[in-house]
Short mmCIF file of C-alpha atoms and ligand atoms in Angstrom, two decimals:
data_model
loop_
_atom_site.label_atom_id
_atom_site.label_comp_id
_atom_site.label_asym_id
_atom_site.label_seq_id
_atom_site.Cartn_x
_atom_site.Cartn_y
_atom_site.Cartn_z
CA MET B 967 -13.60 43.69 73.29
CA LYS B 968 -14.21 40.73 72.24
CA LYS B 969 -11.70 38.24 70.71
CA LEU B 970 -10.47 38.00 67.49
CA LEU B 971 -10.82 34.29 65.93
CA LEU B 972 -7.62 34.18 63.31
CA GLY B 973 -4.78 36.71 63.41
CA CYS B 974 -3.08 36.58 60.10
CA ILE B 975 0.07 38.20 58.93
CA ALA B 976 0.23 38.69 54.79
CA ASP B 977 3.91 38.75 53.57
CA ASP B 978 2.41 41.23 50.49
CA PHE B 979 -0.55 43.40 50.12
CA THR B 980 -1.93 41.25 47.30
CA GLY B 981 -2.02 38.24 49.38
CA ALA B 982 -3.44 40.29 52.41
CA THR B 983 -6.67 41.04 50.20
CA ASP B 984 -6.97 38.01 48.53
CA LEU B 985 -6.24 35.76 51.70
CA ALA B 986 -9.23 38.69 53.25
CA ASN B 987 -11.51 37.87 50.46
CA ASN B 988 -11.61 33.62 50.95
CA LEU B 989 -12.29 34.90 54.65
CA VAL B 990 -15.30 37.11 54.21
CA ARG B 991 -16.83 34.75 51.22
CA ALA B 992 -16.28 32.07 54.46
CA GLY B 993 -18.81 34.63 56.33
CA MET B 994 -16.11 35.96 58.36
CA ARG B 995 -15.93 39.74 59.40
CA VAL B 996 -12.45 41.31 58.15
CA VAL B 997 -10.45 43.96 58.95
CA GLN B 998 -7.04 44.08 56.47
CA THR B 999 -4.59 46.91 57.92
CA ILE B 1000 -1.38 48.29 56.13
CA GLY B 1001 1.52 47.31 58.80
CA VAL B 1002 1.25 46.76 62.25
CA PRO B 1003 -1.32 49.07 63.82
CA GLU B 1004 -0.68 51.37 66.58
CA SER B 1005 -3.31 51.45 68.23
CA PRO B 1006 -5.80 48.22 69.98
CA LEU B 1007 -8.77 46.88 67.45
CA THR B 1008 -11.92 48.65 67.89
CA ASP B 1009 -13.92 47.09 65.20
CA GLU B 1010 -15.93 44.28 66.44
CA VAL B 1011 -14.37 41.32 63.44
CA ASP B 1012 -13.51 37.61 63.26
CA ALA B 1013 -10.14 37.80 61.39
CA VAL B 1014 -7.64 41.53 61.69
CA VAL B 1015 -5.30 40.48 58.23
CA VAL B 1016 -2.43 42.26 58.88
CA ALA B 1017 -0.51 43.33 55.54
CA LEU B 1018 3.21 43.13 55.42
CA LYS B 1019 5.24 43.51 52.39
CA THR B 1020 8.41 41.29 54.17
CA ARG B 1021 8.53 38.57 50.77
CA THR B 1022 11.62 40.37 49.32
CA LEU B 1023 13.04 41.84 52.16
CA PRO B 1024 16.35 39.99 54.57
CA ALA B 1025 15.46 37.49 56.57
CA ALA B 1026 16.08 39.01 59.86
CA ASP B 1027 13.90 42.34 58.95
CA ALA B 1028 11.18 39.69 57.68
CA VAL B 1029 11.35 38.23 61.21
CA SER B 1030 11.27 40.96 62.91
CA GLN B 1031 8.31 42.97 61.08
CA SER B 1032 6.20 39.25 61.18
CA LEU B 1033 7.04 38.83 64.90
CA ALA B 1034 5.43 42.41 65.82
CA ALA B 1035 2.29 41.84 63.77
CA LEU B 1036 2.24 38.72 65.89
CA SER B 1037 2.76 40.67 69.06
CA TRP B 1038 -0.22 43.06 67.81
CA LEU B 1039 -2.49 40.03 67.31
CA GLN B 1040 -1.76 38.45 70.37
CA ALA B 1041 -2.62 41.26 72.09
CA GLN B 1042 -6.08 41.81 70.54
CA GLY B 1043 -6.18 37.35 71.86
CA ALA B 1044 -6.02 35.93 68.40
CA GLN B 1045 -6.78 32.19 68.93
CA GLN B 1046 -5.13 31.43 65.90
CA ILE B 1047 -2.24 32.88 64.01
CA TYR B 1048 -1.63 32.23 59.44
CA PHE B 1049 1.23 32.93 58.41
CA LYS B 1050 -0.05 34.02 54.65
CA TYR B 1051 2.87 34.20 52.07
CA CYS B 1052 1.78 33.32 47.90
CA SER B 1053 -0.07 30.73 45.86
CA THR B 1054 2.99 29.73 44.16
CA PHE B 1055 5.55 29.83 47.33
CA ASP B 1056 7.31 32.80 46.25
CA SER B 1057 10.21 33.25 48.53
CA THR B 1058 13.97 34.77 48.20
CA ALA B 1059 16.73 32.14 47.59
CA LYS B 1060 17.78 32.70 51.47
CA GLY B 1061 13.81 33.24 52.52
CA ASN B 1062 11.78 34.23 53.88
CA ILE B 1063 9.29 31.44 54.79
CA GLY B 1064 11.47 29.05 56.62
CA PRO B 1065 12.59 31.90 58.96
CA VAL B 1066 9.41 33.19 59.52
CA THR B 1067 7.95 30.38 60.10
CA GLU B 1068 10.54 28.95 62.61
CA ALA B 1069 10.12 32.61 64.69
CA LEU B 1070 6.70 32.83 64.88
CA MET B 1071 6.75 28.59 65.56
CA ASP B 1072 9.20 29.96 68.48
CA ALA B 1073 7.24 33.11 69.50
CA LEU B 1074 4.13 30.60 70.08
CA GLN B 1075 6.22 27.94 71.53
CA THR B 1076 4.70 25.44 68.83
CA ASP B 1077 6.96 22.62 67.51
CA PHE B 1078 4.80 22.01 64.59
CA THR B 1079 2.91 23.74 61.62
CA ILE B 1080 2.06 22.45 58.05
CA ALA B 1081 2.84 24.98 55.31
CA CYS B 1082 0.43 24.48 51.93
CA PRO B 1083 0.30 26.87 49.34
CA ALA B 1084 -2.56 25.67 47.21
CA PHE B 1085 -5.42 27.47 45.66
CA PRO B 1086 -6.80 25.08 43.44
CA GLU B 1087 -9.43 27.27 42.79
CA ASN B 1088 -6.83 29.54 40.73
CA GLY B 1089 -5.04 25.89 39.51
CA ARG B 1090 -2.70 26.19 42.47
CA THR B 1091 -2.20 22.42 43.24
CA VAL B 1092 0.36 20.25 45.74
CA PHE B 1093 0.55 16.93 44.54
CA LYS B 1094 3.37 14.74 45.87
CA GLY B 1095 5.04 17.97 47.71
CA TYR B 1096 5.45 19.21 44.40
CA LEU B 1097 3.76 22.40 42.98
CA PHE B 1098 1.71 23.09 39.98
CA VAL B 1099 0.62 26.54 38.29
CA GLY B 1100 -2.45 25.36 36.48
CA ASP B 1101 -1.24 22.14 34.12
CA GLU B 1102 2.31 23.09 34.70
CA LEU B 1103 5.09 21.94 37.30
CA LEU B 1104 6.40 25.83 38.91
CA HIS B 1105 9.35 25.92 37.33
CA GLU B 1106 8.45 25.34 34.17
CA SER B 1107 5.37 28.04 34.69
CA GLY B 1108 5.93 31.95 34.03
CA MET B 1109 7.60 31.64 38.32
CA ARG B 1110 10.88 30.62 36.91
CA ASN B 1111 11.20 33.76 35.08
CA HIS B 1112 9.73 35.93 37.78
CA PRO B 1113 11.88 39.25 38.30
CA LEU B 1114 12.75 39.17 42.56
CA THR B 1115 11.78 35.64 43.34
CA PRO B 1116 11.94 32.98 40.48
CA MET B 1117 11.05 29.52 41.67
CA THR B 1118 13.17 26.56 39.86
CA ASP B 1119 12.11 23.60 42.04
CA SER B 1120 8.16 22.46 42.70
CA ASN B 1121 9.36 20.80 44.64
CA LEU B 1122 8.59 22.41 48.25
CA VAL B 1123 9.42 20.10 50.69
CA ARG B 1124 13.15 20.63 49.00
CA VAL B 1125 12.45 24.76 48.85
CA LEU B 1126 11.60 24.62 52.30
CA GLN B 1127 13.99 22.89 53.96
CA THR B 1128 17.34 24.79 52.12
CA GLN B 1129 15.03 28.07 54.41
CA THR B 1130 14.91 26.18 57.92
CA SER B 1131 17.51 24.04 59.89
CA ARG B 1132 13.83 22.10 61.29
CA ARG B 1133 12.91 18.89 60.01
CA VAL B 1134 10.16 19.04 57.09
CA GLY B 1135 7.61 16.43 56.03
CA LEU B 1136 4.97 16.07 54.02
CA ILE B 1137 1.56 15.18 54.48
CA ASP B 1138 0.37 13.26 50.90
CA TYR B 1139 -2.67 13.29 48.90
CA ARG B 1140 -3.83 9.99 50.31
CA THR B 1141 -4.00 11.00 53.84
CA VAL B 1142 -5.39 14.31 53.05
CA ALA B 1143 -8.06 11.85 51.32
CA LEU B 1144 -9.55 10.29 54.49
CA GLY B 1145 -10.41 13.29 56.62
CA PRO B 1146 -9.05 14.88 59.46
CA ASP B 1147 -8.53 12.15 62.06
CA ALA B 1148 -6.08 10.77 59.23
CA ILE B 1149 -4.42 14.13 59.12
CA ARG B 1150 -3.93 14.66 62.16
CA ALA B 1151 -2.92 11.11 63.23
CA ARG B 1152 -0.42 11.76 60.13
CA ILE B 1153 1.01 14.94 62.11
CA GLU B 1154 1.35 13.09 65.29
CA THR B 1155 3.42 10.56 63.32
CA LEU B 1156 5.51 12.77 62.11
CA ARG B 1157 6.33 14.99 65.29
CA GLY B 1158 7.35 11.59 66.79
CA GLU B 1159 10.45 11.67 63.98
CA GLY B 1160 11.26 15.05 64.81
CA VAL B 1161 9.70 16.51 61.49
CA SER B 1162 8.01 20.12 62.53
CA MET B 1163 6.74 21.78 59.17
CA ALA B 1164 4.91 20.01 56.79
CA ILE B 1165 4.12 20.19 53.35
CA VAL B 1166 0.46 19.49 52.91
CA ASP B 1167 -1.33 17.95 49.35
CA ALA B 1168 -4.50 19.25 48.18
CA THR B 1169 -5.94 19.13 44.50
CA SER B 1170 -9.66 20.66 45.63
CA ASN B 1171 -11.43 22.47 47.85
CA ALA B 1172 -12.43 19.22 49.49
CA ASP B 1173 -8.97 18.72 50.41
CA LEU B 1174 -9.16 22.42 52.29
CA MET B 1175 -12.03 21.59 53.92
CA ARG B 1176 -10.55 18.40 55.45
CA MET B 1177 -7.39 20.06 56.24
CA GLY B 1178 -9.30 23.24 57.71
CA GLU B 1179 -11.31 20.81 60.41
CA ALA B 1180 -7.88 19.26 61.05
CA PHE B 1181 -6.12 22.15 61.91
CA ARG B 1182 -8.68 23.24 64.34
CA GLY B 1183 -6.78 24.50 67.71
CA MET B 1184 -3.15 24.58 65.61
CA PRO B 1185 -1.36 27.66 67.17
CA LEU B 1186 0.03 28.45 63.60
CA VAL B 1187 -1.19 27.58 60.47
CA THR B 1188 1.00 28.61 57.13
CA ALA B 1189 -0.65 28.83 52.96
CA GLY B 1190 -1.56 30.96 50.94
CA SER B 1191 -4.90 31.90 50.75
CA GLY B 1192 -7.03 28.68 49.83
CA VAL B 1193 -6.33 26.76 53.26
CA ALA B 1194 -8.61 29.70 54.49
CA ILE B 1195 -11.77 28.30 53.27
CA GLY B 1196 -11.66 25.81 55.78
CA LEU B 1197 -10.68 26.99 59.10
CA PRO B 1198 -13.88 29.56 59.94
CA GLN B 1199 -16.16 26.95 59.92
CA ASN B 1200 -13.85 25.49 63.06
CA PHE B 1201 -15.35 28.82 65.03
CA MET B 1202 -19.14 28.52 63.51
CA ASN B 1203 -19.88 26.22 66.43
CA SER B 1204 -19.51 28.81 69.05
CA ARG B 1205 -22.83 30.93 69.93
CA MET B 1206 -20.88 34.22 69.53
CA ASN B 1207 -20.41 33.76 65.97
CA SER B 1208 -23.78 31.98 64.44
CA HIS B 1209 -23.42 34.67 61.44
CA MET B 1210 -20.53 32.61 60.34
CA ALA B 1211 -21.97 30.86 57.08
CA PRO B 1212 -20.24 30.52 53.66
CA GLN B 1213 -21.62 33.37 51.28
CA GLU B 1214 -21.58 34.60 48.29
CA GLN B 1215 -22.21 38.38 48.67
CA ALA B 1216 -19.03 40.36 50.31
CA ALA B 1217 -19.84 42.74 52.27
CA LYS B 1218 -21.34 45.93 50.05
CA LEU B 1219 -19.09 48.42 48.88
CA PRO B 1220 -20.15 52.35 49.07
CA PRO B 1221 -20.91 53.68 45.09
CA ALA B 1222 -17.55 54.08 42.99
CA ARG B 1223 -16.69 57.62 42.74
CA GLY B 1224 -13.77 59.13 40.27
CA LEU B 1225 -11.79 58.74 37.12
CA ARG B 1226 -10.51 55.14 36.15
CA ALA B 1227 -6.86 53.92 35.36
CA ILE B 1228 -4.71 50.66 36.10
CA VAL B 1229 -1.17 50.80 36.97
CA SER B 1230 1.30 47.37 36.09
CA GLY B 1231 4.38 46.72 37.61
CA SER B 1232 4.17 43.19 37.46
CA CYS B 1233 5.62 41.19 34.68
CA SER B 1234 3.48 37.49 34.81
CA THR B 1235 2.77 35.99 31.88
CA ALA B 1236 -0.68 36.76 33.57
CA THR B 1237 -0.02 40.23 33.62
CA ASN B 1238 1.47 40.39 30.30
CA ALA B 1239 -1.37 39.08 28.45
CA GLN B 1240 -3.50 41.49 30.29
CA VAL B 1241 -1.95 44.39 29.57
CA ALA B 1242 -1.52 43.40 26.06
CA ASP B 1243 -5.13 42.60 25.92
CA PHE B 1244 -6.03 46.34 27.59
CA ILE B 1245 -3.95 47.77 24.31
CA ALA B 1246 -5.36 45.63 21.90
CA ARG B 1247 -8.96 46.87 23.16
CA GLY B 1248 -7.94 50.32 22.35
CA GLY B 1249 -7.09 51.28 25.59
CA ALA B 1250 -5.03 54.17 26.58
CA ALA B 1251 -1.66 52.96 28.05
CA PHE B 1252 1.78 54.21 28.87
CA ALA B 1253 4.76 52.25 29.11
CA VAL B 1254 7.46 53.47 31.76
CA ASP B 1255 11.20 52.86 30.81
CA PRO B 1256 13.44 51.79 34.00
CA LEU B 1257 16.49 52.71 31.98
CA ARG B 1258 15.27 56.36 31.90
CA MET B 1259 14.93 56.15 35.39
CA ALA B 1260 18.42 55.39 36.08
CA GLU B 1261 19.21 58.06 33.86
CA GLY B 1262 17.37 60.28 36.19
CA ALA B 1263 13.80 61.53 34.21
CA ASP B 1264 11.32 62.56 35.60
CA VAL B 1265 9.06 59.37 34.90
CA ALA B 1266 6.62 59.38 36.88
CA GLY B 1267 5.64 63.30 36.03
CA GLU B 1268 5.76 62.41 32.38
CA ALA B 1269 3.08 59.28 32.45
CA LEU B 1270 1.17 62.04 34.49
CA ARG B 1271 1.47 64.10 32.34
CA TRP B 1272 0.65 61.70 29.43
CA ALA B 1273 -2.08 60.63 31.32
CA GLU B 1274 -4.39 63.84 31.96
CA PRO B 1275 -6.13 65.08 28.84
CA SER B 1276 -7.14 61.32 28.83
CA LEU B 1277 -8.59 61.64 32.02
CA LYS B 1278 -10.35 64.97 31.42
CA ALA B 1279 -11.95 63.71 28.51
CA GLN B 1280 -13.41 60.44 30.50
CA THR B 1281 -12.49 58.02 27.68
CA GLY B 1282 -12.05 55.09 30.04
CA PRO B 1283 -9.39 53.64 32.40
CA VAL B 1284 -5.83 54.69 31.80
CA LEU B 1285 -3.00 52.46 31.66
CA VAL B 1286 0.79 52.87 32.94
CA TYR B 1287 2.68 49.75 33.41
CA ALA B 1288 6.18 48.77 33.34
CA THR B 1289 5.06 44.95 32.59
CA ALA B 1290 7.53 43.50 30.39
CA ALA B 1291 7.98 40.63 28.64
CA PRO B 1292 11.33 37.76 30.51
CA ASP B 1293 14.23 39.06 28.11
CA ALA B 1294 13.33 42.66 28.57
CA VAL B 1295 13.45 42.49 32.27
CA ARG B 1296 16.48 40.43 32.27
CA ALA B 1297 17.83 42.93 29.84
CA VAL B 1298 17.21 45.88 32.38
CA GLN B 1299 18.16 43.39 35.71
CA ALA B 1300 21.33 43.32 34.00
CA GLN B 1301 22.42 46.77 33.57
CA LEU B 1302 20.78 47.86 36.56
CA GLY B 1303 20.97 45.19 39.12
CA VAL B 1304 17.60 42.90 40.40
CA GLN B 1305 16.84 45.24 43.65
CA ARG B 1306 17.70 48.55 42.06
CA ALA B 1307 15.92 47.87 39.10
CA GLY B 1308 12.82 46.64 41.34
CA GLU B 1309 12.99 49.18 43.64
CA MET B 1310 12.87 52.47 41.39
CA VAL B 1311 9.86 50.92 38.87
CA GLU B 1312 8.44 50.61 41.80
CA HIS B 1313 9.16 54.01 43.20
CA THR B 1314 7.83 55.30 40.07
CA LEU B 1315 4.39 53.50 39.81
CA ALA B 1316 3.87 54.75 43.39
CA ALA B 1317 4.49 57.88 42.43
CA VAL B 1318 2.21 57.60 39.17
CA ALA B 1319 -0.31 56.12 41.44
CA ARG B 1320 -0.57 59.12 44.12
CA GLY B 1321 -0.11 61.70 41.26
CA LEU B 1322 -3.74 60.18 39.58
CA VAL B 1323 -5.47 59.89 42.44
CA GLU B 1324 -4.74 63.39 43.08
CA ARG B 1325 -6.26 64.18 39.49
CA GLY B 1326 -9.35 62.80 40.38
CA VAL B 1327 -8.70 59.00 39.91
CA GLY B 1328 -11.00 57.24 42.25
CA GLN B 1329 -11.32 53.62 40.80
CA LEU B 1330 -7.57 52.44 40.77
CA VAL B 1331 -6.24 48.55 39.91
CA VAL B 1332 -2.66 47.86 40.71
CA ALA B 1333 -1.40 45.26 38.96
CA GLY B 1334 1.71 42.86 40.81
CA GLY B 1335 2.28 42.10 44.64
CA GLU B 1336 5.29 44.14 45.09
CA THR B 1337 3.90 46.67 42.94
CA SER B 1338 0.78 47.07 44.71
CA GLY B 1339 2.35 47.46 48.28
CA ALA B 1340 4.13 50.59 46.92
CA CYS B 1341 1.64 52.15 46.27
CA VAL B 1342 -0.76 51.71 48.86
CA GLN B 1343 2.35 52.90 50.96
CA ALA B 1344 2.41 56.12 48.73
CA LEU B 1345 -1.65 56.90 48.45
CA ASP B 1346 -1.18 56.54 52.82
CA ILE B 1347 -3.39 53.89 53.00
CA ALA B 1348 -3.99 52.14 56.60
CA THR B 1349 -7.16 49.91 55.90
CA LEU B 1350 -8.89 48.43 53.52
CA ARG B 1351 -12.70 47.28 53.44
CA ILE B 1352 -13.40 44.21 51.34
CA GLY B 1353 -15.86 43.83 48.44
CA PRO B 1354 -16.80 41.71 45.58
CA GLN B 1355 -15.50 39.39 44.08
CA ILE B 1356 -13.63 40.51 40.92
CA ALA B 1357 -11.39 37.27 40.16
CA PRO B 1358 -10.44 34.16 42.38
CA GLY B 1359 -8.34 35.98 44.94
CA VAL B 1360 -8.57 39.74 43.87
CA PRO B 1361 -11.82 41.75 45.22
CA TRP B 1362 -12.58 45.32 44.83
CA CYS B 1363 -11.78 47.36 48.05
CA HIS B 1364 -12.64 50.47 49.03
CA ALA B 1365 -9.84 52.58 51.35
CA PRO B 1366 -9.71 55.89 52.96
CA SER B 1367 -6.91 58.44 51.41
CA VAL B 1368 -5.16 61.49 52.26
CA HIS B 1369 -4.75 61.97 48.70
CA ALA B 1370 -8.48 61.68 47.42
CA GLU B 1371 -10.98 64.40 46.46
CA SER B 1372 -13.39 62.30 48.29
CA GLY B 1373 -11.40 60.80 51.40
CA ALA B 1374 -10.98 57.23 49.64
CA VAL B 1375 -10.70 54.92 46.70
CA HIS B 1376 -12.06 52.21 45.82
CA ILE B 1377 -8.63 49.87 44.94
CA ALA B 1378 -7.61 46.52 43.64
CA LEU B 1379 -4.74 44.81 44.11
CA LYS B 1380 -4.07 41.74 41.36
CA SER B 1381 -1.27 39.72 42.43
CA GLY B 1382 0.86 39.09 39.08
CA ASN B 1383 -0.39 35.51 38.11
CA PHE B 1384 -4.13 36.43 39.24
CA GLY B 1385 -7.38 36.92 36.52
CA ALA B 1386 -8.18 36.40 33.31
CA VAL B 1387 -6.94 37.74 30.24
CA ASP B 1388 -9.73 40.52 30.55
CA PHE B 1389 -8.78 41.57 33.58
CA PHE B 1390 -8.55 45.04 32.96
CA THR B 1391 -11.88 45.32 31.59
CA HIS B 1392 -13.86 43.33 33.76
CA ALA B 1393 -12.27 44.94 36.79
CA PHE B 1394 -14.16 48.00 36.22
CA SER B 1395 -17.70 46.77 34.44
CA LEU B 1396 -18.04 45.42 38.01
CA LEU B 1397 -17.68 48.48 39.75
CA SER B 1398 -21.27 50.86 39.16
CA SER B 1399 -20.25 54.41 39.22
CA GLU B 1400 -22.12 58.05 39.95
CA PRO B 1401 -23.82 59.92 37.01
CA GLY B 1402 -21.28 62.05 35.03
CA MET B 1403 -18.22 59.40 35.88
CA GLN B 1404 -16.19 57.83 33.76
P1 ADP H 1696 3.86 39.71 41.17
O1 ADP H 1696 2.79 40.19 41.72
O2 ADP H 1696 4.38 39.48 39.28
O3 ADP H 1696 4.91 39.38 41.64
P2 ADP H 1696 5.63 42.20 41.72
O4 ADP H 1696 5.17 43.96 41.40
O5 ADP H 1696 5.45 41.65 43.04
O6 ADP H 1696 4.91 41.65 40.47
O7 ADP H 1696 6.86 42.36 41.30
C1 ADP H 1696 7.55 42.70 39.80
C2 ADP H 1696 8.67 43.74 40.33
O8 ADP H 1696 9.05 43.62 39.09
C3 ADP H 1696 8.60 44.49 41.02
O9 ADP H 1696 9.69 44.85 42.10
C4 ADP H 1696 8.67 45.66 40.04
O10 ADP H 1696 9.11 46.98 40.23
C5 ADP H 1696 10.15 44.58 38.76
N1 ADP H 1696 9.80 45.50 37.33
C6 ADP H 1696 8.43 45.74 37.28
N2 ADP H 1696 8.36 45.70 35.45
C7 ADP H 1696 10.20 46.12 35.38
C8 ADP H 1696 10.98 45.79 33.97
N3 ADP H 1696 10.36 46.71 32.72
N4 ADP H 1696 12.25 45.82 34.85
C9 ADP H 1696 12.72 45.41 35.75
N5 ADP H 1696 12.14 45.08 36.52
C10 ADP H 1696 10.92 45.41 36.29
#
């Protein structure tokens, strides 16, 4: 078996496809697995992204699952480990980025790693340790209202320091601009000062490429998906990997089949606008009400009964959504509790996704990281093949599912904040369906 070059551990499912997408575009052959596989790798690939759903778990659970993923990746011979979190550094007050990073460092017996959520192509930049979402600081962006991981501090050195007992430092834009040698020298200086994790500034793809070269051979890299664009080149010189070169076209997926649907549980600013745009264009949409779920109503069943005539008529994609504005989400959370509201909505939307696929949906868009995790699990999807990019960070994927009549679905997992306002319409325009389908 050929040795795995890069072993990746992602803390949610949309983040995993986002990372896989960037690695594929940089020329790597990638497989994404849902959870830790039970058997060894059989595919001949350069990278594996193990998708976990650990972002909002208690830290101890997130740590143990991440360590299990690490063991499996090490058993496949992974030469470098990449811990992937969100480009908005989504974390709970207690973690989990710090605790998981620490545990991975201990297991890998390494005393230094970096942390960089920057993804400039998607408007996520880090300057002097402060994270910007587009033109806004993180704490001024919609992320301050996130239902599960509200981000109220934009200073990532400070945020990470609250999650770890190790010292956190900064590699700032001036050092990054000087290139890989300067970055490596700064790492040595920080190490000498007792720092073991450093936030790294990046405002452009050029910064990510300089960083990538500097991180050659670093046992553990922790980052959003952006840093991944600069790493594959480190493995290119090896004769065995001569196929590795940046490419616009990801591996082609089989032709899309079946009906079209969208399930949305993200309450981000971007997804709220995308849902509104879909409805304004006359799209068929059904809002699920969390308070009725709490009363014990069969909300998933109602949504599926609503969807059936539209699916039959094949008049276009149907949308089932819990997406709501911050005030509405807060009102629901006040009544049900944050955790319970989130889980109930995820559970309902996952049942809807499965029901839709059982009713002939073969092209499914899911909006929301946690929501995607729940839907992918309900569809018993174990692996995803990465296809063409719909928007930065969001590819179409092809995944076997026993719940689909054809045995597989085309599925796109959209992280809440990603995609332009017409994302839902645009996504389906990229898939050419077989005759007779929508
Ligand atoms: P994102 O990618 O935007 O972070 P997620 O799916 O990860 O989206 O997180 C959104 C969370 O909000 C999920 O747990 C979801 O179940 C929950 N949620 C969705 N709609 C509502 C609502 N109307 N009220 C309360 N919670 C909601």
